[in-house]
Every structure is written in structure tokens, then in C-alpha cells.
Amino acid sequence: MGILEGKKVLVTGVLTEASIAFATARLAQEQGATVVLSNFGRALSLCQRIAKRLPQEAPVVELDVTDTEHLSTLADRLRDALGLGEGDHLDGVVHSIGFAPQEAMGEGFPEVAWEHAATAFHVSTWSYAALTQACRPLFGSSASVVGLTFDATVAWPVYGWMGAAKAALESTSRYLARELGARHIRVNLIEAGPIRTMAAKSIPGFSQFEDAWDGRAPLGWDNTDSEPVARSTVALLSDWFPATTGELIHVDGGFHAMGV
Ligand SMILES: NC(=O)c1ccc[n+]([C@@H]2O[C@H](COP(=O)([O-])OP(=O)(O)OC[C@H]3O[C@@H](n4cnc5c(N)ncnc54)[C@H](O)[C@@H]3O)[C@@H](O)[C@H]2O)c1
């Protein structure tokens, strides 16, 4: 028996096999979950291709988190994709989505135009609440929502407005936890160390993060392995964190707790 036996979970954001979402979907299936994936635009066909590499091929629904119609029809489309009948529910949602235009990252933080910062907030922050709301009609007596962040308590080189969007994501998670706790919907974030995914490669100077982790994370850190992050995400989706919400769990090899 796996820790997600019988659970139905939406995992957003599978783009390549390096995606944090891919390792999460794989482990969720290995732990007994029925998984549905989502992505959008050109990433949709990549996601459909990668879905075949999971232990069981997962259905894929289209979801651009900036598309109002995609959001308003999501619950019905998930119901179809998962074959949910009367009394069936969605038990978990993984928000593994982030994007900021190149103009919003790198140096020159104060010069960035609102439209670029706004895109980062729309896709990476507001979407956490919008996705949760879109899935709400499918939740039963309890559910778990998990998102992914990168330490937003400090300012990093080159991360720019993506860092500000992550800080707002961390706040958004707490507000969601506050509002949805009465319905036993837990809302938590995993704060991951740097992993070489497509999103990471789009950050100019990402290697500076990797260099920072070198030698400082007491447990060590492998930036090509998303499994530790995926394992913790699966644990949060399970019934083994029943009284945890509004929490931010560090999965960074212990980096955040060290001075230098
Ligand atoms: N890679 C890291 O070092 C790292 C560290 C901490 C947190 N994270 C976070 O993990 C999450 C997953 O990123 P990843 O590193 O696995 O990279 P990734 O590139 O594999 O995944 C990002 C996903 O976001 C999707 N996406 C972008 N815009 C979207 C939109 N409008 N609608 C729907 N989906 C959209 C992309 O298609 C892609 O699948 C992100 O929130 C990221 O910020 C990553």
C-alpha cells in the first residue's frame, strides 16, 4: 500500500523529465495515486509525450493559468479525464508553475516595466489561488494543495521580479490556508533548492545559485535530482501531514539554516 493509495491528484507543470512535476507525478503513481497532468500551448504536446514515460500513462488536460475559460471549465474537464462519478473527489493539486519574462529578471530590478512584472505575478503567484479555486468544486471532505517556491526571504542575484513573485506566492499560500482550512483543505509550499529544469535554465546566471549551494548545504545538494523535492511534495499530498497548513517546508539540503 502506497501513501497515496486511492487518491486522485492533478499535477500541473510537467514539461520535461527534469521537471519537478514529472518526478512528483511518477512518485505519486508509485504511491498509488491516479494522476492527471496539465500544461498549455507548446508545452501541452511535450507534456502529452512525457506522460507516456510515467509508470502509467496519465491523461493530460489543457490549462493556461492566464486563460479565464481554461480555469472556469477545468473542474468539468478534470471530472471527465479522471472519470469521476457521483461521490468521487479530487484529493490533491500540485501547482508546479512559474514564469517571468526575461525583461523581469537579471539586473536592473527598479527599471522593469509593470507589464513584465505583472506577467510574473499573474503566472507564478495569482495562479496559485486561481488554480485552487478552479479545483474547489471537486474537493471532498479534505484535500491538499502543494506549490513550489524558491527562498523569498532574501534578495538573490538575477532572480529579479520572479523573487518578488515568489515572496507574494508564499503570502498567497498562507491566505489560502486561512480561508480554506474550515473545509479541511491544506495549503502548503515546498521551498526547493536549485534544480536544472527548463524554468531554471531561463534564469540568466542560474549557475550563481548552484555555486551558492556548493559546500553550504550540510546534506549536500544534487541539482540534477528532483526526487527529494518530489518525495516531500508527495508526503504533503498524503494523509501524513494532517494538521499542517500555511507551512513552507525547506527541501534544500539544509542550505537555508546555515550562516555561510
Ligand atoms: N528549478 C528550480 O531550481 C526551482 C527551485 C525552487 C522552486 N521552483 C519552482 O518549481 C516549479 C516548477 O518549475 P520547474 O523548475 O520544475 O521547471 P519547469 O520548466 O519544468 O516547469 C515550469 C512549468 O510551468 C509551466 N507554465 C508556465 N507558464 C504557464 C501558464 N501560463 N499556464 C500553465 N503552466 C505554465 C511550464 O509549461 C512548465 O511546465 C516552479 O514554480 C518553479 O519556480 C523551481
PDB file of N, CA, C and O in Angstrom, residues 33-104:
ATOM      1  N   ALA A  33      -1.492   6.756  -6.393  1.00  0.00           N
ATOM      2  CA  ALA A  33      -2.435   7.788  -6.849  1.00  0.00           C
ATOM      3  C   ALA A  33      -2.804   7.603  -8.322  1.00  0.00           C
ATOM      4  O   ALA A  33      -2.012   7.083  -9.108  1.00  0.00           O
ATOM      5  N   THR A  34      -3.995   8.065  -8.664  1.00  0.00           N
ATOM      6  CA  THR A  34      -4.373   8.260 -10.062  1.00  0.00           C
ATOM      7  C   THR A  34      -4.036   9.710 -10.373  1.00  0.00           C
ATOM      8  O   THR A  34      -4.464  10.620  -9.659  1.00  0.00           O
ATOM      9  N   VAL A  35      -3.236   9.909 -11.429  1.00  0.00           N
ATOM     10  CA  VAL A  35      -2.701  11.246 -11.707  1.00  0.00           C
ATOM     11  C   VAL A  35      -3.240  11.776 -13.037  1.00  0.00           C
ATOM     12  O   VAL A  35      -3.329  11.040 -14.018  1.00  0.00           O
ATOM     13  N   VAL A  36      -3.601  13.055 -13.039  1.00  0.00           N
ATOM     14  CA  VAL A  36      -3.904  13.757 -14.283  1.00  0.00           C
ATOM     15  C   VAL A  36      -2.924  14.924 -14.374  1.00  0.00           C
ATOM     16  O   VAL A  36      -2.579  15.538 -13.356  1.00  0.00           O
ATOM     17  N   LEU A  37      -2.427  15.169 -15.577  1.00  0.00           N
ATOM     18  CA  LEU A  37      -1.450  16.251 -15.781  1.00  0.00           C
ATOM     19  C   LEU A  37      -2.115  17.419 -16.494  1.00  0.00           C
ATOM     20  O   LEU A  37      -3.154  17.257 -17.134  1.00  0.00           O
ATOM     21  N   SER A  38      -1.462  18.585 -16.425  1.00  0.00           N
ATOM     22  CA  SER A  38      -1.925  19.712 -17.251  1.00  0.00           C
ATOM     23  C   SER A  38      -0.734  20.540 -17.706  1.00  0.00           C
ATOM     24  O   SER A  38       0.303  20.583 -17.044  1.00  0.00           O
ATOM     25  N   ASN A  39      -0.912  21.155 -18.858  1.00  0.00           N
ATOM     26  CA  ASN A  39       0.037  22.154 -19.342  1.00  0.00           C
ATOM     27  C   ASN A  39      -0.630  22.943 -20.457  1.00  0.00           C
ATOM     28  O   ASN A  39      -1.837  22.759 -20.694  1.00  0.00           O
ATOM     29  N   PHE A  40       0.105  23.796 -21.130  1.00  0.00           N
ATOM     30  CA  PHE A  40      -0.553  24.695 -22.080  1.00  0.00           C
ATOM     31  C   PHE A  40       0.335  24.968 -23.295  1.00  0.00           C
ATOM     32  O   PHE A  40       1.549  24.727 -23.269  1.00  0.00           O
ATOM     33  N   GLY A  41      -0.292  25.484 -24.357  1.00  0.00           N
ATOM     34  CA  GLY A  41       0.440  25.936 -25.546  1.00  0.00           C
ATOM     35  C   GLY A  41       1.354  24.848 -26.082  1.00  0.00           C
ATOM     36  O   GLY A  41       0.968  23.688 -26.177  1.00  0.00           O
ATOM     37  N   ARG A  42       2.581  25.236 -26.427  1.00  0.00           N
ATOM     38  CA  ARG A  42       3.532  24.258 -26.972  1.00  0.00           C
ATOM     39  C   ARG A  42       3.930  23.229 -25.929  1.00  0.00           C
ATOM     40  O   ARG A  42       4.283  22.097 -26.245  1.00  0.00           O
ATOM     41  N   ALA A  43       3.864  23.621 -24.655  1.00  0.00           N
ATOM     42  CA  ALA A  43       4.218  22.689 -23.575  1.00  0.00           C
ATOM     43  C   ALA A  43       3.205  21.551 -23.457  1.00  0.00           C
ATOM     44  O   ALA A  43       3.527  20.491 -22.917  1.00  0.00           O
ATOM     45  N   LEU A  44       1.994  21.783 -23.991  1.00  0.00           N
ATOM     46  CA  LEU A  44       0.954  20.754 -23.886  1.00  0.00           C
ATOM     47  C   LEU A  44       1.363  19.480 -24.620  1.00  0.00           C
ATOM     48  O   LEU A  44       1.249  18.379 -24.080  1.00  0.00           O
ATOM     49  N   SER A  45       1.860  19.639 -25.850  1.00  0.00           N
ATOM     50  CA  SER A  45       2.228  18.433 -26.616  1.00  0.00           C
ATOM     51  C   SER A  45       3.466  17.762 -26.004  1.00  0.00           C
ATOM     52  O   SER A  45       3.569  16.536 -25.985  1.00  0.00           O
ATOM     53  N   LEU A  46       4.385  18.563 -25.462  1.00  0.00           N
ATOM     54  CA  LEU A  46       5.543  17.968 -24.770  1.00  0.00           C
ATOM     55  C   LEU A  46       5.061  17.171 -23.559  1.00  0.00           C
ATOM     56  O   LEU A  46       5.516  16.047 -23.311  1.00  0.00           O
ATOM     57  N   CYS A  47       4.126  17.753 -22.840  1.00  0.00           N
ATOM     58  CA  CYS A  47       3.570  17.106 -21.645  1.00  0.00           C
ATOM     59  C   CYS A  47       2.893  15.782 -22.046  1.00  0.00           C
ATOM     60  O   CYS A  47       3.067  14.760 -21.375  1.00  0.00           O
ATOM     61  N   GLN A  48       2.143  15.810 -23.150  1.00  0.00           N
ATOM     62  CA  GLN A  48       1.463  14.585 -23.610  1.00  0.00           C
ATOM     63  C   GLN A  48       2.479  13.499 -23.953  1.00  0.00           C
ATOM     64  O   GLN A  48       2.261  12.316 -23.681  1.00  0.00           O
ATOM     65  N   ARG A  49       3.595  13.928 -24.544  1.00  0.00           N
ATOM     66  CA  ARG A  49       4.634  12.963 -24.904  1.00  0.00           C
ATOM     67  C   ARG A  49       5.277  12.372 -23.639  1.00  0.00           C
ATOM     68  O   ARG A  49       5.469  11.174 -23.512  1.00  0.00           O
ATOM     69  N   ILE A  50       5.588  13.261 -22.685  1.00  0.00           N
ATOM     70  CA  ILE A  50       6.259  12.819 -21.448  1.00  0.00           C
ATOM     71  C   ILE A  50       5.312  11.971 -20.591  1.00  0.00           C
ATOM     72  O   ILE A  50       5.752  11.096 -19.837  1.00  0.00           O
ATOM     73  N   ALA A  51       4.012  12.238 -20.717  1.00  0.00           N
ATOM     74  CA  ALA A  51       3.024  11.481 -19.917  1.00  0.00           C
ATOM     75  C   ALA A  51       3.135   9.984 -20.173  1.00  0.00           C
ATOM     76  O   ALA A  51       2.829   9.169 -19.307  1.00  0.00           O
ATOM     77  N   LYS A  52       3.601   9.637 -21.368  1.00  0.00           N
ATOM     78  CA  LYS A  52       3.743   8.213 -21.733  1.00  0.00           C
ATOM     79  C   LYS A  52       4.923   7.568 -21.010  1.00  0.00           C
ATOM     80  O   LYS A  52       5.022   6.349 -20.970  1.00  0.00           O
ATOM     81  N   ARG A  53       5.816   8.397 -20.457  1.00  0.00           N
ATOM     82  CA  ARG A  53       7.002   7.835 -19.778  1.00  0.00           C
ATOM     83  C   ARG A  53       6.757   7.600 -18.286  1.00  0.00           C
ATOM     84  O   ARG A  53       7.657   7.164 -17.582  1.00  0.00           O
ATOM     85  N   LEU A  54       5.573   7.914 -17.841  1.00  0.00           N
ATOM     86  CA  LEU A  54       5.231   7.631 -16.437  1.00  0.00           C
ATOM     87  C   LEU A  54       4.941   6.136 -16.293  1.00  0.00           C
ATOM     88  O   LEU A  54       4.663   5.469 -17.293  1.00  0.00           O
ATOM     89  N   PRO A  55       4.979   5.608 -15.078  1.00  0.00           N
ATOM     90  CA  PRO A  55       4.669   4.176 -14.899  1.00  0.00           C
ATOM     91  C   PRO A  55       3.346   3.805 -15.571  1.00  0.00           C
ATOM     92  O   PRO A  55       3.235   2.760 -16.211  1.00  0.00           O
ATOM     93  N   GLN A  56       2.308   4.665 -15.412  1.00  0.00           N
ATOM     94  CA  GLN A  56       1.065   4.511 -16.183  1.00  0.00           C
ATOM     95  C   GLN A  56       0.838   5.818 -16.938  1.00  0.00           C
ATOM     96  O   GLN A  56       0.936   6.890 -16.329  1.00  0.00           O
ATOM     97  N   GLU A  57       0.556   5.707 -18.227  1.00  0.00           N
ATOM     98  CA  GLU A  57       0.328   6.946 -18.991  1.00  0.00           C
ATOM     99  C   GLU A  57      -0.806   7.737 -18.331  1.00  0.00           C
ATOM    100  O   GLU A  57      -1.861   7.170 -18.020  1.00  0.00           O
ATOM    101  N   ALA A  58      -0.555   9.028 -18.103  1.00  0.00           N
ATOM    102  CA  ALA A  58      -1.567   9.852 -17.425  1.00  0.00           C
ATOM    103  C   ALA A  58      -2.319  10.689 -18.454  1.00  0.00           C
ATOM    104  O   ALA A  58      -1.716  11.147 -19.430  1.00  0.00           O
ATOM    105  N   PRO A  59      -3.624  10.915 -18.229  1.00  0.00           N
ATOM    106  CA  PRO A  59      -4.343  11.846 -19.110  1.00  0.00           C
ATOM    107  C   PRO A  59      -3.812  13.262 -18.906  1.00  0.00           C
ATOM    108  O   PRO A  59      -3.286  13.589 -17.829  1.00  0.00           O
ATOM    109  N   VAL A  60      -3.945  14.085 -19.949  1.00  0.00           N
ATOM    110  CA  VAL A  60      -3.447  15.466 -19.881  1.00  0.00           C
ATOM    111  C   VAL A  60      -4.586  16.418 -20.243  1.00  0.00           C
ATOM    112  O   VAL A  60      -5.258  16.205 -21.257  1.00  0.00           O
ATOM    113  N   VAL A  61      -4.812  17.422 -19.420  1.00  0.00           N
ATOM    114  CA  VAL A  61      -5.794  18.453 -19.776  1.00  0.00           C
ATOM    115  C   VAL A  61      -5.061  19.762 -20.069  1.00  0.00           C
ATOM    116  O   VAL A  61      -3.957  19.988 -19.568  1.00  0.00           O
ATOM    117  N   GLU A  62      -5.703  20.581 -20.897  1.00  0.00           N
ATOM    118  CA  GLU A  62      -5.072  21.856 -21.251  1.00  0.00           C
ATOM    119  C   GLU A  62      -5.380  22.889 -20.168  1.00  0.00           C
ATOM    120  O   GLU A  62      -6.536  23.059 -19.782  1.00  0.00           O
ATOM    121  N   LEU A  63      -4.336  23.552 -19.678  1.00  0.00           N
ATOM    122  CA  LEU A  63      -4.550  24.626 -18.707  1.00  0.00           C
ATOM    123  C   LEU A  63      -3.453  25.671 -18.823  1.00  0.00           C
ATOM    124  O   LEU A  63      -2.306  25.453 -18.443  1.00  0.00           O
ATOM    125  N   ASP A  64      -3.865  26.818 -19.376  1.00  0.00           N
ATOM    126  CA  ASP A  64      -3.033  28.025 -19.297  1.00  0.00           C
ATOM    127  C   ASP A  64      -3.630  28.813 -18.130  1.00  0.00           C
ATOM    128  O   ASP A  64      -4.794  29.230 -18.200  1.00  0.00           O
ATOM    129  N   VAL A  65      -2.860  29.012 -17.081  1.00  0.00           N
ATOM    130  CA  VAL A  65      -3.422  29.643 -15.877  1.00  0.00           C
ATOM    131  C   VAL A  65      -3.784  31.116 -16.082  1.00  0.00           C
ATOM    132  O   VAL A  65      -4.393  31.723 -15.202  1.00  0.00           O
ATOM    133  N   THR A  66      -3.429  31.679 -17.234  1.00  0.00           N
ATOM    134  CA  THR A  66      -3.845  33.058 -17.512  1.00  0.00           C
ATOM    135  C   THR A  66      -5.112  33.087 -18.374  1.00  0.00           C
ATOM    136  O   THR A  66      -5.564  34.160 -18.762  1.00  0.00           O
ATOM    137  N   ASP A  67      -5.655  31.918 -18.694  1.00  0.00           N
ATOM    138  CA  ASP A  67      -6.828  31.837 -19.568  1.00  0.00           C
ATOM    139  C   ASP A  67      -8.070  31.589 -18.703  1.00  0.00           C
ATOM    140  O   ASP A  67      -8.237  30.512 -18.121  1.00  0.00           O
ATOM    141  N   THR A  68      -8.938  32.591 -18.659  1.00  0.00           N
ATOM    142  CA  THR A  68     -10.111  32.522 -17.776  1.00  0.00           C
ATOM    143  C   THR A  68     -11.009  31.344 -18.112  1.00  0.00           C
ATOM    144  O   THR A  68     -11.559  30.690 -17.215  1.00  0.00           O
ATOM    145  N   GLU A  69     -11.159  31.077 -19.420  1.00  0.00           N
ATOM    146  CA  GLU A  69     -12.043  29.966 -19.807  1.00  0.00           C
ATOM    147  C   GLU A  69     -11.440  28.621 -19.417  1.00  0.00           C
ATOM    148  O   GLU A  69     -12.152  27.716 -18.973  1.00  0.00           O
ATOM    149  N   HIS A  70     -10.121  28.499 -19.584  1.00  0.00           N
ATOM    150  CA  HIS A  70      -9.477  27.253 -19.149  1.00  0.00           C
ATOM    151  C   HIS A  70      -9.759  27.004 -17.670  1.00  0.00           C
ATOM    152  O   HIS A  70     -10.037  25.876 -17.251  1.00  0.00           O
ATOM    153  N   LEU A  71      -9.684  28.076 -16.874  1.00  0.00           N
ATOM    154  CA  LEU A  71      -9.894  27.924 -15.429  1.00  0.00           C
ATOM    155  C   LEU A  71     -11.354  27.595 -15.119  1.00  0.00           C
ATOM    156  O   LEU A  71     -11.637  26.702 -14.313  1.00  0.00           O
ATOM    157  N   SER A  72     -12.273  28.289 -15.812  1.00  0.00           N
ATOM    158  CA  SER A  72     -13.689  28.088 -15.464  1.00  0.00           C
ATOM    159  C   SER A  72     -14.206  26.718 -15.908  1.00  0.00           C
ATOM    160  O   SER A  72     -15.189  26.226 -15.360  1.00  0.00           O
ATOM    161  N   THR A  73     -13.539  26.103 -16.884  1.00  0.00           N
ATOM    162  CA  THR A  73     -14.001  24.789 -17.356  1.00  0.00           C
ATOM    163  C   THR A  73     -13.147  23.649 -16.790  1.00  0.00           C
ATOM    164  O   THR A  73     -13.381  22.481 -17.100  1.00  0.00           O
ATOM    165  N   LEU A  74     -12.160  23.997 -15.978  1.00  0.00           N
ATOM    166  CA  LEU A  74     -11.200  22.980 -15.519  1.00  0.00           C
ATOM    167  C   LEU A  74     -11.867  21.844 -14.733  1.00  0.00           C
ATOM    168  O   LEU A  74     -11.593  20.663 -14.984  1.00  0.00           O
ATOM    169  N   ALA A  75     -12.737  22.194 -13.818  1.00  0.00           N
ATOM    170  CA  ALA A  75     -13.348  21.157 -12.967  1.00  0.00           C
ATOM    171  C   ALA A  75     -14.072  20.118 -13.826  1.00  0.00           C
ATOM    172  O   ALA A  75     -13.896  18.909 -13.628  1.00  0.00           O
ATOM    173  N   ASP A  76     -14.848  20.574 -14.801  1.00  0.00           N
ATOM    174  CA  ASP A  76     -15.588  19.629 -15.662  1.00  0.00           C
ATOM    175  C   ASP A  76     -14.627  18.768 -16.465  1.00  0.00           C
ATOM    176  O   ASP A  76     -14.834  17.565 -16.621  1.00  0.00           O
ATOM    177  N   ARG A  77     -13.563  19.397 -16.964  1.00  0.00           N
ATOM    178  CA  ARG A  77     -12.622  18.635 -17.795  1.00  0.00           C
ATOM    179  C   ARG A  77     -11.825  17.632 -16.946  1.00  0.00           C
ATOM    180  O   ARG A  77     -11.509  16.540 -17.396  1.00  0.00           O
ATOM    181  N   LEU A  78     -11.531  18.010 -15.700  1.00  0.00           N
ATOM    182  CA  LEU A  78     -10.847  17.060 -14.799  1.00  0.00           C
ATOM    183  C   LEU A  78     -11.770  15.899 -14.448  1.00  0.00           C
ATOM    184  O   LEU A  78     -11.340  14.746 -14.376  1.00  0.00           O
ATOM    185  N   ARG A  79     -13.058  16.217 -14.256  1.00  0.00           N
ATOM    186  CA  ARG A  79     -14.045  15.175 -13.945  1.00  0.00           C
ATOM    187  C   ARG A  79     -14.051  14.130 -15.059  1.00  0.00           C
ATOM    188  O   ARG A  79     -14.003  12.925 -14.801  1.00  0.00           O
ATOM    189  N   ASP A  80     -14.041  14.615 -16.308  1.00  0.00           N
ATOM    190  CA  ASP A  80     -14.025  13.689 -17.462  1.00  0.00           C
ATOM    191  C   ASP A  80     -12.726  12.906 -17.514  1.00  0.00           C
ATOM    192  O   ASP A  80     -12.712  11.696 -17.685  1.00  0.00           O
ATOM    193  N   ALA A  81     -11.599  13.630 -17.385  1.00  0.00           N
ATOM    194  CA  ALA A  81     -10.283  12.986 -17.536  1.00  0.00           C
ATOM    195  C   ALA A  81     -10.065  11.909 -16.479  1.00  0.00           C
ATOM    196  O   ALA A  81      -9.459  10.872 -16.748  1.00  0.00           O
ATOM    197  N   LEU A  82     -10.577  12.162 -15.272  1.00  0.00           N
ATOM    198  CA  LEU A  82     -10.384  11.207 -14.171  1.00  0.00           C
ATOM    199  C   LEU A  82     -11.531  10.208 -14.074  1.00  0.00           C
ATOM    200  O   LEU A  82     -11.477   9.267 -13.271  1.00  0.00           O
ATOM    201  N   GLY A  83     -12.575  10.428 -14.888  1.00  0.00           N
ATOM    202  CA  GLY A  83     -13.749   9.552 -14.820  1.00  0.00           C
ATOM    203  C   GLY A  83     -14.413   9.618 -13.453  1.00  0.00           C
ATOM    204  O   GLY A  83     -14.838   8.594 -12.912  1.00  0.00           O
ATOM    205  N   LEU A  84     -14.493  10.824 -12.885  1.00  0.00           N
ATOM    206  CA  LEU A  84     -15.077  10.959 -11.547  1.00  0.00           C
ATOM    207  C   LEU A  84     -16.586  10.764 -11.613  1.00  0.00           C
ATOM    208  O   LEU A  84     -17.276  11.430 -12.390  1.00  0.00           O
ATOM    209  N   GLY A  85     -17.099   9.869 -10.801  1.00  0.00           N
ATOM    210  CA  GLY A  85     -18.541   9.655 -10.715  1.00  0.00           C
ATOM    211  C   GLY A  85     -19.089  10.340  -9.483  1.00  0.00           C
ATOM    212  O   GLY A  85     -18.368  11.064  -8.789  1.00  0.00           O
ATOM    213  N   GLU A  86     -20.369  10.098  -9.233  1.00  0.00           N
ATOM    214  CA  GLU A  86     -21.042  10.617  -8.032  1.00  0.00           C
ATOM    215  C   GLU A  86     -20.244  10.176  -6.797  1.00  0.00           C
ATOM    216  O   GLU A  86     -19.917   8.997  -6.667  1.00  0.00           O
ATOM    217  N   GLY A  87     -19.905  11.108  -5.943  1.00  0.00           N
ATOM    218  CA  GLY A  87     -19.199  10.730  -4.708  1.00  0.00           C
ATOM    219  C   GLY A  87     -17.688  10.633  -4.863  1.00  0.00           C
ATOM    220  O   GLY A  87     -16.988  10.420  -3.875  1.00  0.00           O
ATOM    221  N   ASP A  88     -17.169  10.773  -6.110  1.00  0.00           N
ATOM    222  CA  ASP A  88     -15.711  10.768  -6.290  1.00  0.00           C
ATOM    223  C   ASP A  88     -15.173  12.199  -6.151  1.00  0.00           C
ATOM    224  O   ASP A  88     -15.869  13.161  -6.501  1.00  0.00           O
ATOM    225  N   HIS A  89     -13.938  12.298  -5.701  1.00  0.00           N
ATOM    226  CA  HIS A  89     -13.371  13.629  -5.455  1.00  0.00           C
ATOM    227  C   HIS A  89     -11.941  13.722  -5.953  1.00  0.00           C
ATOM    228  O   HIS A  89     -11.279  12.710  -6.171  1.00  0.00           O
ATOM    229  N   LEU A  90     -11.490  14.957  -6.088  1.00  0.00           N
ATOM    230  CA  LEU A  90     -10.072  15.235  -6.326  1.00  0.00           C
ATOM    231  C   LEU A  90      -9.440  15.441  -4.943  1.00  0.00           C
ATOM    232  O   LEU A  90      -9.956  16.223  -4.137  1.00  0.00           O
ATOM    233  N   ASP A  91      -8.348  14.735  -4.694  1.00  0.00           N
ATOM    234  CA  ASP A  91      -7.760  14.771  -3.350  1.00  0.00           C
ATOM    235  C   ASP A  91      -6.552  15.696  -3.244  1.00  0.00           C
ATOM    236  O   ASP A  91      -6.172  16.082  -2.140  1.00  0.00           O
ATOM    237  N   GLY A  92      -5.929  15.988  -4.398  1.00  0.00           N
ATOM    238  CA  GLY A  92      -4.719  16.795  -4.312  1.00  0.00           C
ATOM    239  C   GLY A  92      -4.438  17.570  -5.586  1.00  0.00           C
ATOM    240  O   GLY A  92      -4.825  17.151  -6.681  1.00  0.00           O
ATOM    241  N   VAL A  93      -3.766  18.702  -5.424  1.00  0.00           N
ATOM    242  CA  VAL A  93      -3.369  19.543  -6.557  1.00  0.00           C
ATOM    243  C   VAL A  93      -1.926  19.986  -6.345  1.00  0.00           C
ATOM    244  O   VAL A  93      -1.574  20.462  -5.258  1.00  0.00           O
ATOM    245  N   VAL A  94      -1.100  19.819  -7.359  1.00  0.00           N
ATOM    246  CA  VAL A  94       0.277  20.308  -7.296  1.00  0.00           C
ATOM    247  C   VAL A  94       0.424  21.464  -8.284  1.00  0.00           C
ATOM    248  O   VAL A  94       0.222  21.292  -9.489  1.00  0.00           O
ATOM    249  N   HIS A  95       0.736  22.620  -7.751  1.00  0.00           N
ATOM    250  CA  HIS A  95       0.986  23.806  -8.579  1.00  0.00           C
ATOM    251  C   HIS A  95       2.498  23.861  -8.804  1.00  0.00           C
ATOM    252  O   HIS A  95       3.259  24.215  -7.912  1.00  0.00           O
ATOM    253  N   SER A  96       2.920  23.458  -9.998  1.00  0.00           N
ATOM    254  CA  SER A  96       4.358  23.446 -10.308  1.00  0.00           C
ATOM    255  C   SER A  96       4.580  24.331 -11.528  1.00  0.00           C
ATOM    256  O   SER A  96       5.064  23.898 -12.572  1.00  0.00           O
ATOM    257  N   ILE A  97       4.190  25.577 -11.373  1.00  0.00           N
ATOM    258  CA  ILE A  97       4.116  26.533 -12.473  1.00  0.00           C
ATOM    259  C   ILE A  97       4.871  27.804 -12.093  1.00  0.00           C
ATOM    260  O   ILE A  97       4.666  28.351 -11.008  1.00  0.00           O
ATOM    261  N   GLY A  98       5.726  28.246 -12.974  1.00  0.00           N
ATOM    262  CA  GLY A  98       6.398  29.514 -12.742  1.00  0.00           C
ATOM    263  C   GLY A  98       6.875  30.083 -14.070  1.00  0.00           C
ATOM    264  O   GLY A  98       7.299  29.343 -14.953  1.00  0.00           O
ATOM    265  N   PHE A  99       6.759  31.371 -14.203  1.00  0.00           N
ATOM    266  CA  PHE A  99       7.278  32.034 -15.404  1.00  0.00           C
ATOM    267  C   PHE A  99       7.451  33.529 -15.133  1.00  0.00           C
ATOM    268  O   PHE A  99       6.586  34.163 -14.524  1.00  0.00           O
ATOM    269  N   ALA A 100       8.587  34.062 -15.606  1.00  0.00           N
ATOM    270  CA  ALA A 100       8.784  35.515 -15.642  1.00  0.00           C
ATOM    271  C   ALA A 100       9.475  35.838 -16.962  1.00  0.00           C
ATOM    272  O   ALA A 100      10.387  35.111 -17.369  1.00  0.00           O
ATOM    273  N   PRO A 101       9.045  36.898 -17.651  1.00  0.00           N
ATOM    274  CA  PRO A 101       9.732  37.275 -18.891  1.00  0.00           C
ATOM    275  C   PRO A 101      11.191  37.632 -18.605  1.00  0.00           C
ATOM    276  O   PRO A 101      11.505  38.063 -17.489  1.00  0.00           O
ATOM    277  N   GLN A 102      12.039  37.449 -19.598  1.00  0.00           N
ATOM    278  CA  GLN A 102      13.469  37.775 -19.442  1.00  0.00           C
ATOM    279  C   GLN A 102      13.654  39.203 -18.923  1.00  0.00           C
ATOM    280  O   GLN A 102      14.540  39.472 -18.124  1.00  0.00           O
ATOM    281  N   GLU A 103      12.761  40.114 -19.394  1.00  0.00           N
ATOM    282  CA  GLU A 103      12.881  41.530 -19.006  1.00  0.00           C
ATOM    283  C   GLU A 103      12.695  41.720 -17.499  1.00  0.00           C
ATOM    284  O   GLU A 103      13.080  42.743 -16.936  1.00  0.00           O
ATOM    285  N   ALA A 104      12.051  40.756 -16.839  1.00  0.00           N
ATOM    286  CA  ALA A 104      11.747  40.895 -15.410  1.00  0.00           C
ATOM    287  C   ALA A 104      12.831  40.294 -14.527  1.00  0.00           C
ATOM    288  O   ALA A 104      12.761  40.394 -13.302  1.00  0.00           O
TER     289      ALA A 104
END
